[in-house]
């Protein structure tokens, strides 16, 4: 930016930081570097099944949601589930779809999964996996083909899995606390 533009910004007051205190009770902000560096420290990836792992970015125990990267290194069916809340997804690598829908999640694309949707995630043959950023509110309710619940996952199960993993790999169980809000 030119010096001229900078001095204009400061003259107009735009570049002057807020002087006061932050509101009492406000949570700390949270910054996670290098989330697009998919070959970053392997210890950050929490195994959740064979060839499936996740990397937490934000574990919101106060609002009941989590933001994470999901990494799948195989093709095939991942899970059948119902969502108790909305899901936002940005596919960073590979492609995948739900057996129940015609659309595909493809590298660089965004998708929204509405609350109540019941679907079965598949990574197709010929794709050597995927990485997707998921913002998941509420819970995954794992179901059989008739919709009967067989399991559940939410921010608290993610948190517990991450705590155990970070302890096991030597980062310490409390490493996960940086992601909690
Ligand atoms: Fe889903």
PDB file of C-alpha atoms and ligand atoms in Angstrom:
ATOM      1  CA  UNK A   1       0.000   0.000   0.000  1.00  0.00           C
ATOM      2  CA  UNK A   2       1.318   3.465  -0.780  1.00  0.00           C
ATOM      3  CA  UNK A   3       2.314   5.766   2.062  1.00  0.00           C
ATOM      4  CA  UNK A   4      -0.283   8.181   0.793  1.00  0.00           C
ATOM      5  CA  UNK A   5      -3.076   5.658   1.193  1.00  0.00           C
ATOM      6  CA  UNK A   6      -1.766   4.676   4.622  1.00  0.00           C
ATOM      7  CA  UNK A   7      -1.747   8.240   5.878  1.00  0.00           C
ATOM      8  CA  UNK A   8      -5.253   8.730   4.513  1.00  0.00           C
ATOM      9  CA  UNK A   9      -6.409   5.646   6.446  1.00  0.00           C
ATOM     10  CA  UNK A  10      -4.895   6.871   9.691  1.00  0.00           C
ATOM     11  CA  UNK A  11      -6.228  10.436   9.188  1.00  0.00           C
ATOM     12  CA  UNK A  12      -9.720   9.074   8.735  1.00  0.00           C
ATOM     13  CA  UNK A  13      -9.351   6.996  11.924  1.00  0.00           C
ATOM     14  CA  UNK A  14      -9.684   3.664  10.128  1.00  0.00           C
ATOM     15  CA  UNK A  15      -6.229   2.469  11.163  1.00  0.00           C
ATOM     16  CA  UNK A  16      -6.610   3.343  14.841  1.00  0.00           C
ATOM     17  CA  UNK A  17      -7.097   0.252  17.000  1.00  0.00           C
ATOM     18  CA  UNK A  18      -9.898   0.034  19.547  1.00  0.00           C
ATOM     19  CA  UNK A  19      -8.619   1.439  22.848  1.00  0.00           C
ATOM     20  CA  UNK A  20     -10.916  -0.160  25.359  1.00  0.00           C
ATOM     21  CA  UNK A  21     -11.128  -3.481  27.091  1.00  0.00           C
ATOM     22  CA  UNK A  22     -12.728  -6.497  25.499  1.00  0.00           C
ATOM     23  CA  UNK A  23     -16.121  -7.480  26.907  1.00  0.00           C
ATOM     24  CA  UNK A  24     -15.936  -9.460  30.131  1.00  0.00           C
ATOM     25  CA  UNK A  25     -16.589 -13.144  29.528  1.00  0.00           C
ATOM     26  CA  UNK A  26     -15.569 -13.104  25.889  1.00  0.00           C
ATOM     27  CA  UNK A  27     -13.800 -16.281  24.769  1.00  0.00           C
ATOM     28  CA  UNK A  28     -10.255 -16.155  23.410  1.00  0.00           C
ATOM     29  CA  UNK A  29      -9.890 -16.112  19.652  1.00  0.00           C
ATOM     30  CA  UNK A  30      -8.205 -19.087  18.016  1.00  0.00           C
ATOM     31  CA  UNK A  31      -5.666 -19.339  15.193  1.00  0.00           C
ATOM     32  CA  UNK A  32      -4.404 -22.593  13.708  1.00  0.00           C
ATOM     33  CA  UNK A  33      -1.531 -22.165  11.247  1.00  0.00           C
ATOM     34  CA  UNK A  34      -0.941 -24.176   8.079  1.00  0.00           C
ATOM     35  CA  UNK A  35      -4.254 -25.967   7.849  1.00  0.00           C
ATOM     36  CA  UNK A  36      -3.729 -26.371   4.104  1.00  0.00           C
ATOM     37  CA  UNK A  37      -0.365 -28.075   4.694  1.00  0.00           C
ATOM     38  CA  UNK A  38      -1.769 -31.583   4.539  1.00  0.00           C
ATOM     39  CA  UNK A  39       1.663 -33.107   5.170  1.00  0.00           C
ATOM     40  CA  UNK A  40       2.095 -31.263   8.442  1.00  0.00           C
ATOM     41  CA  UNK A  41       3.024 -32.974  11.719  1.00  0.00           C
ATOM     42  CA  UNK A  42       1.440 -36.425  11.527  1.00  0.00           C
ATOM     43  CA  UNK A  43       0.914 -36.463  15.284  1.00  0.00           C
ATOM     44  CA  UNK A  44      -1.837 -33.845  14.881  1.00  0.00           C
ATOM     45  CA  UNK A  45      -4.024 -36.345  13.004  1.00  0.00           C
ATOM     46  CA  UNK A  46      -6.232 -38.361  15.327  1.00  0.00           C
ATOM     47  CA  UNK A  47      -6.988 -41.878  14.029  1.00  0.00           C
ATOM     48  CA  UNK A  48     -10.700 -42.692  14.001  1.00  0.00           C
ATOM     49  CA  UNK A  49     -10.743 -45.886  11.893  1.00  0.00           C
ATOM     50  CA  UNK A  50      -8.343 -47.682   9.602  1.00  0.00           C
ATOM     51  CA  UNK A  51      -7.060 -45.139   7.034  1.00  0.00           C
ATOM     52  CA  UNK A  52      -9.373 -42.461   8.486  1.00  0.00           C
ATOM     53  CA  UNK A  53      -8.206 -39.653  10.741  1.00  0.00           C
ATOM     54  CA  UNK A  54      -9.197 -36.148  11.735  1.00  0.00           C
ATOM     55  CA  UNK A  55      -7.377 -33.011  12.750  1.00  0.00           C
ATOM     56  CA  UNK A  56      -9.334 -30.738  15.103  1.00  0.00           C
ATOM     57  CA  UNK A  57      -9.340 -27.001  14.399  1.00  0.00           C
ATOM     58  CA  UNK A  58     -12.032 -25.881  16.841  1.00  0.00           C
ATOM     59  CA  UNK A  59     -13.906 -27.909  19.426  1.00  0.00           C
ATOM     60  CA  UNK A  60     -16.829 -25.759  20.526  1.00  0.00           C
ATOM     61  CA  UNK A  61     -18.110 -27.282  23.743  1.00  0.00           C
ATOM     62  CA  UNK A  62     -20.021 -24.056  24.446  1.00  0.00           C
ATOM     63  CA  UNK A  63     -22.052 -24.197  21.212  1.00  0.00           C
ATOM     64  CA  UNK A  64     -22.039 -27.926  20.470  1.00  0.00           C
ATOM     65  CA  UNK A  65     -20.140 -27.981  17.197  1.00  0.00           C
ATOM     66  CA  UNK A  66     -16.695 -28.782  15.865  1.00  0.00           C
ATOM     67  CA  UNK A  67     -14.540 -27.787  12.904  1.00  0.00           C
ATOM     68  CA  UNK A  68     -12.060 -30.360  11.699  1.00  0.00           C
ATOM     69  CA  UNK A  69     -10.195 -31.753   8.751  1.00  0.00           C
ATOM     70  CA  UNK A  70     -11.229 -35.283   7.851  1.00  0.00           C
ATOM     71  CA  UNK A  71      -8.632 -37.331   5.982  1.00  0.00           C
ATOM     72  CA  UNK A  72      -9.509 -40.619   4.313  1.00  0.00           C
ATOM     73  CA  UNK A  73      -6.791 -42.657   2.650  1.00  0.00           C
ATOM     74  CA  UNK A  74      -8.826 -45.379   0.984  1.00  0.00           C
ATOM     75  CA  UNK A  75     -11.837 -45.797  -1.236  1.00  0.00           C
ATOM     76  CA  UNK A  76     -15.106 -47.348  -0.147  1.00  0.00           C
ATOM     77  CA  UNK A  77     -17.960 -46.680   2.254  1.00  0.00           C
ATOM     78  CA  UNK A  78     -17.028 -44.531   5.208  1.00  0.00           C
ATOM     79  CA  UNK A  79     -20.256 -44.327   7.199  1.00  0.00           C
ATOM     80  CA  UNK A  80     -24.023 -44.029   7.062  1.00  0.00           C
ATOM     81  CA  UNK A  81     -25.316 -41.284   9.304  1.00  0.00           C
ATOM     82  CA  UNK A  82     -27.987 -38.766  10.131  1.00  0.00           C
ATOM     83  CA  UNK A  83     -27.138 -35.187  11.076  1.00  0.00           C
ATOM     84  CA  UNK A  84     -28.730 -33.591  14.117  1.00  0.00           C
ATOM     85  CA  UNK A  85     -27.505 -30.160  12.972  1.00  0.00           C
ATOM     86  CA  UNK A  86     -26.175 -28.382   9.889  1.00  0.00           C
ATOM     87  CA  UNK A  87     -22.865 -29.317   8.258  1.00  0.00           C
ATOM     88  CA  UNK A  88     -20.671 -27.129   6.071  1.00  0.00           C
ATOM     89  CA  UNK A  89     -17.930 -28.800   4.046  1.00  0.00           C
ATOM     90  CA  UNK A  90     -15.074 -27.605   1.852  1.00  0.00           C
ATOM     91  CA  UNK A  91     -13.326 -30.385  -0.026  1.00  0.00           C
ATOM     92  CA  UNK A  92      -9.581 -29.760  -0.090  1.00  0.00           C
ATOM     93  CA  UNK A  93      -8.446 -32.899  -1.859  1.00  0.00           C
ATOM     94  CA  UNK A  94     -10.027 -35.777  -3.758  1.00  0.00           C
ATOM     95  CA  UNK A  95     -13.739 -36.354  -4.286  1.00  0.00           C
ATOM     96  CA  UNK A  96     -16.549 -38.150  -2.497  1.00  0.00           C
ATOM     97  CA  UNK A  97     -20.310 -38.385  -2.527  1.00  0.00           C
ATOM     98  CA  UNK A  98     -23.371 -39.647  -0.706  1.00  0.00           C
ATOM     99  CA  UNK A  99     -25.132 -42.691  -2.129  1.00  0.00           C
ATOM    100  CA  UNK A 100     -28.471 -40.948  -1.581  1.00  0.00           C
ATOM    101  CA  UNK A 101     -27.664 -37.793  -3.571  1.00  0.00           C
ATOM    102  CA  UNK A 102     -26.597 -36.957  -7.102  1.00  0.00           C
ATOM    103  CA  UNK A 103     -24.082 -34.270  -6.252  1.00  0.00           C
ATOM    104  CA  UNK A 104     -20.370 -34.808  -5.750  1.00  0.00           C
ATOM    105  CA  UNK A 105     -18.054 -33.097  -3.301  1.00  0.00           C
ATOM    106  CA  UNK A 106     -14.993 -32.243  -5.362  1.00  0.00           C
ATOM    107  CA  UNK A 107     -11.688 -30.511  -4.704  1.00  0.00           C
ATOM    108  CA  UNK A 108     -12.279 -26.823  -4.146  1.00  0.00           C
ATOM    109  CA  UNK A 109     -16.043 -27.177  -3.737  1.00  0.00           C
ATOM    110  CA  UNK A 110     -18.369 -26.247  -0.881  1.00  0.00           C
ATOM    111  CA  UNK A 111     -21.355 -28.267   0.257  1.00  0.00           C
ATOM    112  CA  UNK A 112     -24.102 -27.870   2.840  1.00  0.00           C
ATOM    113  CA  UNK A 113     -25.733 -30.836   4.554  1.00  0.00           C
ATOM    114  CA  UNK A 114     -29.037 -29.855   6.151  1.00  0.00           C
ATOM    115  CA  UNK A 115     -30.090 -31.086   9.598  1.00  0.00           C
ATOM    116  CA  UNK A 116     -31.981 -34.354   9.377  1.00  0.00           C
ATOM    117  CA  UNK A 117     -30.291 -35.539   6.192  1.00  0.00           C
ATOM    118  CA  UNK A 118     -29.497 -39.261   6.289  1.00  0.00           C
ATOM    119  CA  UNK A 119     -26.766 -40.378   3.938  1.00  0.00           C
ATOM    120  CA  UNK A 120     -23.926 -42.803   3.243  1.00  0.00           C
ATOM    121  CA  UNK A 121     -20.500 -41.404   2.446  1.00  0.00           C
ATOM    122  CA  UNK A 122     -18.465 -43.141  -0.245  1.00  0.00           C
ATOM    123  CA  UNK A 123     -15.034 -42.404  -1.632  1.00  0.00           C
ATOM    124  CA  UNK A 124     -15.175 -43.958  -5.106  1.00  0.00           C
ATOM    125  CA  UNK A 125     -12.738 -46.497  -6.512  1.00  0.00           C
ATOM    126  CA  UNK A 126      -9.861 -44.863  -8.320  1.00  0.00           C
ATOM    127  CA  UNK A 127      -9.675 -41.970  -5.880  1.00  0.00           C
ATOM    128  CA  UNK A 128      -6.829 -42.421  -3.426  1.00  0.00           C
ATOM    129  CA  UNK A 129      -8.649 -40.674  -0.600  1.00  0.00           C
ATOM    130  CA  UNK A 130      -9.891 -37.242   0.339  1.00  0.00           C
ATOM    131  CA  UNK A 131      -9.366 -34.391   2.770  1.00  0.00           C
ATOM    132  CA  UNK A 132     -12.362 -32.237   3.681  1.00  0.00           C
ATOM    133  CA  UNK A 133     -12.856 -29.403   6.129  1.00  0.00           C
ATOM    134  CA  UNK A 134     -16.113 -30.070   7.988  1.00  0.00           C
ATOM    135  CA  UNK A 135     -17.981 -27.684  10.277  1.00  0.00           C
ATOM    136  CA  UNK A 136     -20.373 -29.981  12.117  1.00  0.00           C
ATOM    137  CA  UNK A 137     -23.066 -28.759  14.512  1.00  0.00           C
ATOM    138  CA  UNK A 138     -24.813 -31.236  16.781  1.00  0.00           C
ATOM    139  CA  UNK A 139     -24.115 -34.888  16.236  1.00  0.00           C
ATOM    140  CA  UNK A 140     -23.537 -37.613  13.714  1.00  0.00           C
ATOM    141  CA  UNK A 141     -26.027 -40.349  14.488  1.00  0.00           C
ATOM    142  CA  UNK A 142     -24.744 -43.498  12.826  1.00  0.00           C
ATOM    143  CA  UNK A 143     -27.605 -45.579  11.458  1.00  0.00           C
ATOM    144  CA  UNK A 144     -28.325 -48.920   9.807  1.00  0.00           C
ATOM    145  CA  UNK A 145     -30.019 -48.956   6.362  1.00  0.00           C
ATOM    146  CA  UNK A 146     -33.411 -48.634   8.081  1.00  0.00           C
ATOM    147  CA  UNK A 147     -32.383 -45.567  10.028  1.00  0.00           C
ATOM    148  CA  UNK A 148     -31.983 -47.267  13.407  1.00  0.00           C
ATOM    149  CA  UNK A 149     -29.334 -45.560  15.498  1.00  0.00           C
ATOM    150  CA  UNK A 150     -26.181 -47.602  16.049  1.00  0.00           C
ATOM    151  CA  UNK A 151     -23.789 -44.948  17.334  1.00  0.00           C
ATOM    152  CA  UNK A 152     -23.212 -41.276  17.934  1.00  0.00           C
ATOM    153  CA  UNK A 153     -20.424 -38.763  17.551  1.00  0.00           C
ATOM    154  CA  UNK A 154     -20.263 -35.147  18.706  1.00  0.00           C
ATOM    155  CA  UNK A 155     -17.815 -32.507  19.872  1.00  0.00           C
ATOM    156  CA  UNK A 156     -17.314 -34.379  23.135  1.00  0.00           C
ATOM    157  CA  UNK A 157     -16.401 -37.696  21.525  1.00  0.00           C
ATOM    158  CA  UNK A 158     -14.024 -35.818  19.197  1.00  0.00           C
ATOM    159  CA  UNK A 159     -12.476 -34.085  22.178  1.00  0.00           C
ATOM    160  CA  UNK A 160     -12.019 -37.332  24.087  1.00  0.00           C
ATOM    161  CA  UNK A 161     -10.444 -39.113  21.095  1.00  0.00           C
ATOM    162  CA  UNK A 162      -8.058 -36.193  20.525  1.00  0.00           C
ATOM    163  CA  UNK A 163      -7.055 -36.052  24.209  1.00  0.00           C
ATOM    164  CA  UNK A 164      -6.187 -39.744  24.261  1.00  0.00           C
ATOM    165  CA  UNK A 165      -4.302 -39.566  20.972  1.00  0.00           C
ATOM    166  CA  UNK A 166      -2.258 -36.482  21.889  1.00  0.00           C
ATOM    167  CA  UNK A 167      -1.290 -38.126  25.147  1.00  0.00           C
ATOM    168  CA  UNK A 168      -0.291 -41.344  23.360  1.00  0.00           C
ATOM    169  CA  UNK A 169       1.910 -39.563  20.790  1.00  0.00           C
ATOM    170  CA  UNK A 170       3.697 -37.495  23.417  1.00  0.00           C
ATOM    171  CA  UNK A 171       2.103 -34.083  22.811  1.00  0.00           C
ATOM    172  CA  UNK A 172       0.274 -34.431  26.123  1.00  0.00           C
ATOM    173  CA  UNK A 173      -3.459 -34.758  26.780  1.00  0.00           C
ATOM    174  CA  UNK A 174      -3.694 -31.027  27.433  1.00  0.00           C
ATOM    175  CA  UNK A 175      -2.489 -30.245  23.886  1.00  0.00           C
ATOM    176  CA  UNK A 176      -6.148 -30.459  22.851  1.00  0.00           C
ATOM    177  CA  UNK A 177      -7.124 -27.606  25.138  1.00  0.00           C
ATOM    178  CA  UNK A 178      -5.962 -25.022  22.580  1.00  0.00           C
ATOM    179  CA  UNK A 179      -8.829 -26.108  20.323  1.00  0.00           C
ATOM    180  CA  UNK A 180     -11.584 -25.855  22.937  1.00  0.00           C
ATOM    181  CA  UNK A 181     -13.942 -22.859  23.090  1.00  0.00           C
TER     182      UNK A 181
HETATM  183 FE1  LIG B   1     -22.767 -36.138   6.398  1.00  0.00          FE
END
